[in-house]
């Protein structure tokens, strides 16, 4: 969405209605302590993506960043928690438009929204309790650390319209696998940013996701600016190499 983390910080400030001021130079990353999310987050990874991200961790260590493996105990429950909360709340938000202009929605989107109308209140409340558990576990994983690291997507970009992708010896739904590593932070509200970190042998991009503390988006952007020169392959490569895709925030 932006060509650099600095540009993302400018956009963030504009969205908050803050006057633009030049950013101070990013501090060197030496001394930063970051958690590398393992377990659920590395159980299903395309080999090329895994290799690129692990190489990025090596570069960060060489730059003086301390990396520590961490996990989130109930991360595998996030899809169920997300689905119950997102569909129920979306159904409420879209209720009037669904009744007045249902044909303006694509079939798949309309079906998902209408499904939200049938979620029981008790299931929605259970999902909210599940979200509280996940928030506490992500906070705990970040204890004593400056942020968390993991791939942005488990796979390279898939062909438009293809419903499944082969990974880990099984066929996975593209929609589910695409959400797998970002969904948790959409549920918990922890800010996250993705920085390009390399390309697969076929030229498709890989991204490193950096997660910050809840309510600390500005601090996350400062952290990302600090590590960007050692993550973004555009910063590392010579000027003659192709420019990777820009970072994106969520």
C-alpha positions as semicolon CSV with decimal commas, in nm:
position;residue;x (nm);y (nm);z (nm)
1;X;0,000;0,000;0,000
2;X;0,304;0,225;0,047
3;X;0,655;0,224;-0,094
4;X;0,820;0,237;0,248
5;X;0,742;0,218;0,617
6;X;0,798;0,595;0,635
7;X;0,523;0,644;0,378
8;X;0,297;0,416;0,583
9;X;0,366;0,636;0,887
10;X;0,270;0,945;0,686
11;X;-0,056;0,782;0,579
12;X;-0,127;0,674;0,937
13;X;-0,076;1,031;1,056
14;X;-0,305;1,166;0,784
15;X;-0,579;0,920;0,878
16;X;-0,555;1,044;1,235
17;X;-0,577;1,405;1,120
18;X;-0,227;1,491;1,241
19;X;-0,016;1,756;1,064
20;X;0,278;1,606;0,878
21;X;0,617;1,651;1,038
22;X;0,944;1,501;0,911
23;X;1,023;1,180;1,095
24;X;1,336;1,150;1,303
25;X;1,596;0,910;1,162
26;X;1,513;0,550;1,250
27;X;1,732;0,411;1,529
28;X;1,964;0,120;1,459
29;X;1,804;-0,218;1,529
30;X;2,087;-0,342;1,751
31;X;1,948;-0,433;2,090
32;X;1,590;-0,491;1,976
33;X;1,424;-0,804;2,115
34;X;1,167;-0,968;1,890
35;X;0,964;-1,286;1,923
36;X;0,945;-1,532;1,635
37;X;0,603;-1,697;1,635
38;X;0,631;-2,074;1,587
39;X;0,397;-2,369;1,630
40;X;0,065;-2,298;1,457
41;X;0,228;-2,016;1,260
42;X;0,490;-2,239;1,097
43;X;0,290;-2,564;1,072
44;X;0,168;-2,485;0,718
45;X;0,423;-2,292;0,514
46;X;0,522;-2,311;0,151
47;X;0,891;-2,418;0,146
48;X;0,998;-2,113;-0,054
49;X;0,821;-1,875;0,184
50;X;0,971;-2,052;0,485
51;X;1,322;-2,031;0,337
52;X;1,293;-1,660;0,256
53;X;1,160;-1,570;0,601
54;X;1,425;-1,778;0,781
55;X;1,693;-1,599;0,577
56;X;1,540;-1,271;0,691
57;X;1,575;-1,381;1,053
58;X;1,944;-1,447;0,988
59;X;1,988;-1,092;0,853
60;X;1,817;-0,948;1,158
61;X;2,041;-1,145;1,394
62;X;2,344;-1,021;1,201
63;X;2,216;-0,665;1,254
64;X;2,216;-0,719;1,629
65;X;1,851;-0,807;1,685
66;X;1,781;-1,065;1,956
67;X;1,525;-1,320;1,839
68;X;1,334;-1,553;2,069
69;X;1,090;-1,830;1,967
70;X;0,742;-1,780;2,116
71;X;0,393;-1,922;2,065
72;X;0,023;-1,854;2,122
73;X;-0,142;-2,157;2,285
74;X;-0,490;-2,121;2,133
75;X;-0,393;-1,975;1,795
76;X;-0,554;-2,270;1,617
77;X;-0,894;-2,157;1,753
78;X;-0,877;-1,818;1,585
79;X;-1,071;-1,914;1,271
80;X;-1,376;-2,017;1,471
81;X;-1,358;-1,710;1,694
82;X;-1,313;-1,480;1,395
83;X;-1,599;-1,634;1,197
84;X;-1,856;-1,607;1,475
85;X;-1,767;-1,248;1,562
86;X;-1,712;-1,116;1,210
87;X;-2,022;-1,271;1,050
88;X;-2,256;-1,176;1,336
89;X;-2,135;-0,816;1,348
90;X;-2,130;-0,782;0,969
91;X;-2,487;-0,909;0,947
92;X;-2,599;-0,636;1,188
93;X;-2,405;-0,367;1,006
94;X;-2,540;-0,466;0,664
95;X;-2,893;-0,560;0,776
96;X;-3,080;-0,269;0,614
97;X;-2,888;-0,285;0,287
98;X;-2,934;-0,663;0,270
99;X;-3,310;-0,614;0,295
100;X;-3,334;-0,321;0,051
101;X;-3,058;-0,399;-0,202
102;X;-2,958;-0,766;-0,164
103;X;-2,885;-0,801;-0,537
104;X;-2,611;-0,539;-0,513
105;X;-2,396;-0,791;-0,322
106;X;-2,203;-1,066;-0,495
107;X;-2,349;-1,409;-0,423
108;X;-2,063;-1,524;-0,198
109;X;-2,061;-1,206;0,011
110;X;-2,440;-1,205;0,048
111;X;-2,439;-1,568;0,163
112;X;-2,175;-1,497;0,426
113;X;-2,367;-1,196;0,556
114;X;-2,694;-1,386;0,566
115;X;-2,522;-1,672;0,749
116;X;-2,437;-1,424;1,021
117;X;-2,807;-1,381;1,095
118;X;-2,825;-1,742;1,218
119;X;-2,540;-1,727;1,469
120;X;-2,676;-1,785;1,819
121;X;-2,620;-1,519;2,083
122;X;-2,456;-1,777;2,310
123;X;-2,206;-1,868;2,037
124;X;-2,127;-1,501;1,975
125;X;-2,065;-1,446;2,347
126;X;-1,844;-1,756;2,362
127;X;-1,643;-1,613;2,071
128;X;-1,600;-1,284;2,257
129;X;-1,462;-1,477;2,554
130;X;-1,233;-1,661;2,314
131;X;-1,113;-1,328;2,179
132;X;-1,025;-1,217;2,533
133;X;-0,818;-1,533;2,576
134;X;-0,633;-1,471;2,249
135;X;-0,565;-1,108;2,341
136;X;-0,408;-1,218;2,671
137;X;-0,201;-1,486;2,497
138;X;-0,064;-1,249;2,233
139;X;0,016;-0,996;2,506
140;X;0,193;-1,271;2,701
141;X;0,394;-1,378;2,394
142;X;0,513;-1,017;2,364
143;X;0,615;-0,987;2,729
144;X;0,965;-0,841;2,752
145;X;0,985;-0,803;2,373
146;X;0,955;-0,513;2,129
147;X;0,734;-0,700;1,883
148;X;0,653;-1,029;1,715
149;X;0,760;-1,169;1,377
150;X;0,601;-1,418;1,138
151;X;0,536;-1,454;0,765
152;X;0,254;-1,244;0,622
153;X;0,116;-1,524;0,403
154;X;0,196;-1,896;0,417
155;X;0,198;-1,925;0,036
156;X;0,305;-1,721;-0,265
157;X;0,025;-1,538;-0,444
158;X;-0,220;-1,786;-0,597
159;X;-0,384;-1,770;-0,937
160;X;-0,709;-1,570;-0,933
161;X;-1,013;-1,798;-0,914
162;X;-0,828;-2,109;-0,798
163;X;-1,020;-2,241;-0,493
164;X;-0,751;-2,461;-0,334
165;X;-0,374;-2,480;-0,306
166;X;-0,153;-2,778;-0,225
167;X;0,052;-2,725;0,092
168;X;0,182;-2,956;0,361
169;X;0,061;-3,263;0,173
170;X;-0,303;-3,152;0,162
171;X;-0,531;-2,927;-0,040
172;X;-0,619;-2,611;0,153
173;X;-0,887;-2,354;0,073
174;X;-0,714;-2,045;-0,068
175;X;-0,935;-1,811;0,138
176;X;-0,853;-1,993;0,463
177;X;-0,481;-2,027;0,401
178;X;-0,456;-1,662;0,295
179;X;-0,610;-1,549;0,625
180;X;-0,423;-1,800;0,839
181;X;-0,137;-1,578;0,960
182;X;-0,311;-1,237;0,973
183;X;-0,652;-1,335;1,111
184;X;-0,538;-1,354;1,473
185;X;-0,440;-0,988;1,488
186;X;-0,761;-0,878;1,318
187;X;-0,938;-1,052;1,608
188;X;-0,716;-0,925;1,890
189;X;-0,662;-0,571;1,762
190;X;-0,282;-0,584;1,771
191;X;-0,140;-0,360;1,494
192;X;0,063;-0,531;1,223
193;X;0,268;-0,427;0,922
194;X;0,412;-0,632;0,637
195;X;0,748;-0,557;0,475
196;X;0,866;-0,732;0,155
197;X;1,155;-0,964;0,236
198;X;1,232;-1,153;-0,085
199;X;1,101;-1,337;-0,387
200;X;1,040;-1,701;-0,467
201;X;1,230;-1,867;-0,753
202;X;0,933;-1,782;-0,978
203;X;0,952;-1,414;-0,883
204;X;0,655;-1,398;-0,645
205;X;0,698;-1,184;-0,331
206;X;0,722;-1,292;0,030
207;X;0,653;-1,063;0,324
208;X;0,759;-1,047;0,688
209;X;0,480;-0,947;0,926
210;X;0,569;-0,743;1,236
211;X;0,317;-0,720;1,519
212;X;0,309;-0,453;1,787
213;X;0,124;-0,387;2,111
214;X;-0,243;-0,296;2,120
215;X;-0,294;0,078;2,093
216;X;0,072;0,131;1,995
217;X;0,058;0,163;1,618
218;X;0,300;0,456;1,614
219;X;0,554;0,252;1,813
220;X;0,512;-0,037;1,568
221;X;0,586;0,195;1,277
222;X;0,904;0,316;1,450
223;X;1,006;-0,046;1,508
224;X;0,938;-0,133;1,144
225;X;1,143;0,163;1,022
226;X;1,430;0,044;1,236
227;X;1,440;-0,308;1,089
228;X;1,330;-0,220;0,734
229;X;1,685;-0,180;0,594
230;X;1,759;-0,539;0,699
231;X;1,425;-0,685;0,585
232;X;1,319;-0,506;0,267
233;X;1,513;-0,659;-0,021
234;X;1,481;-0,329;-0,209
235;X;1,693;-0,167;0,062
236;X;1,948;-0,449;0,053
237;X;1,975;-0,507;-0,322
238;X;2,158;-0,291;-0,568
239;X;1,961;-0,026;-0,754
240;X;1,964;-0,238;-1,068
241;X;1,735;-0,505;-0,920
242;X;1,356;-0,495;-0,957
243;X;1,161;-0,313;-0,687
244;X;0,959;-0,550;-0,464
245;X;0,596;-0,479;-0,376
246;X;0,545;-0,211;-0,106
247;X;0,466;-0,271;0,260
248;X;0,105;-0,290;0,375
249;X;-0,050;-0,227;0,714
250;X;-0,353;-0,370;0,887
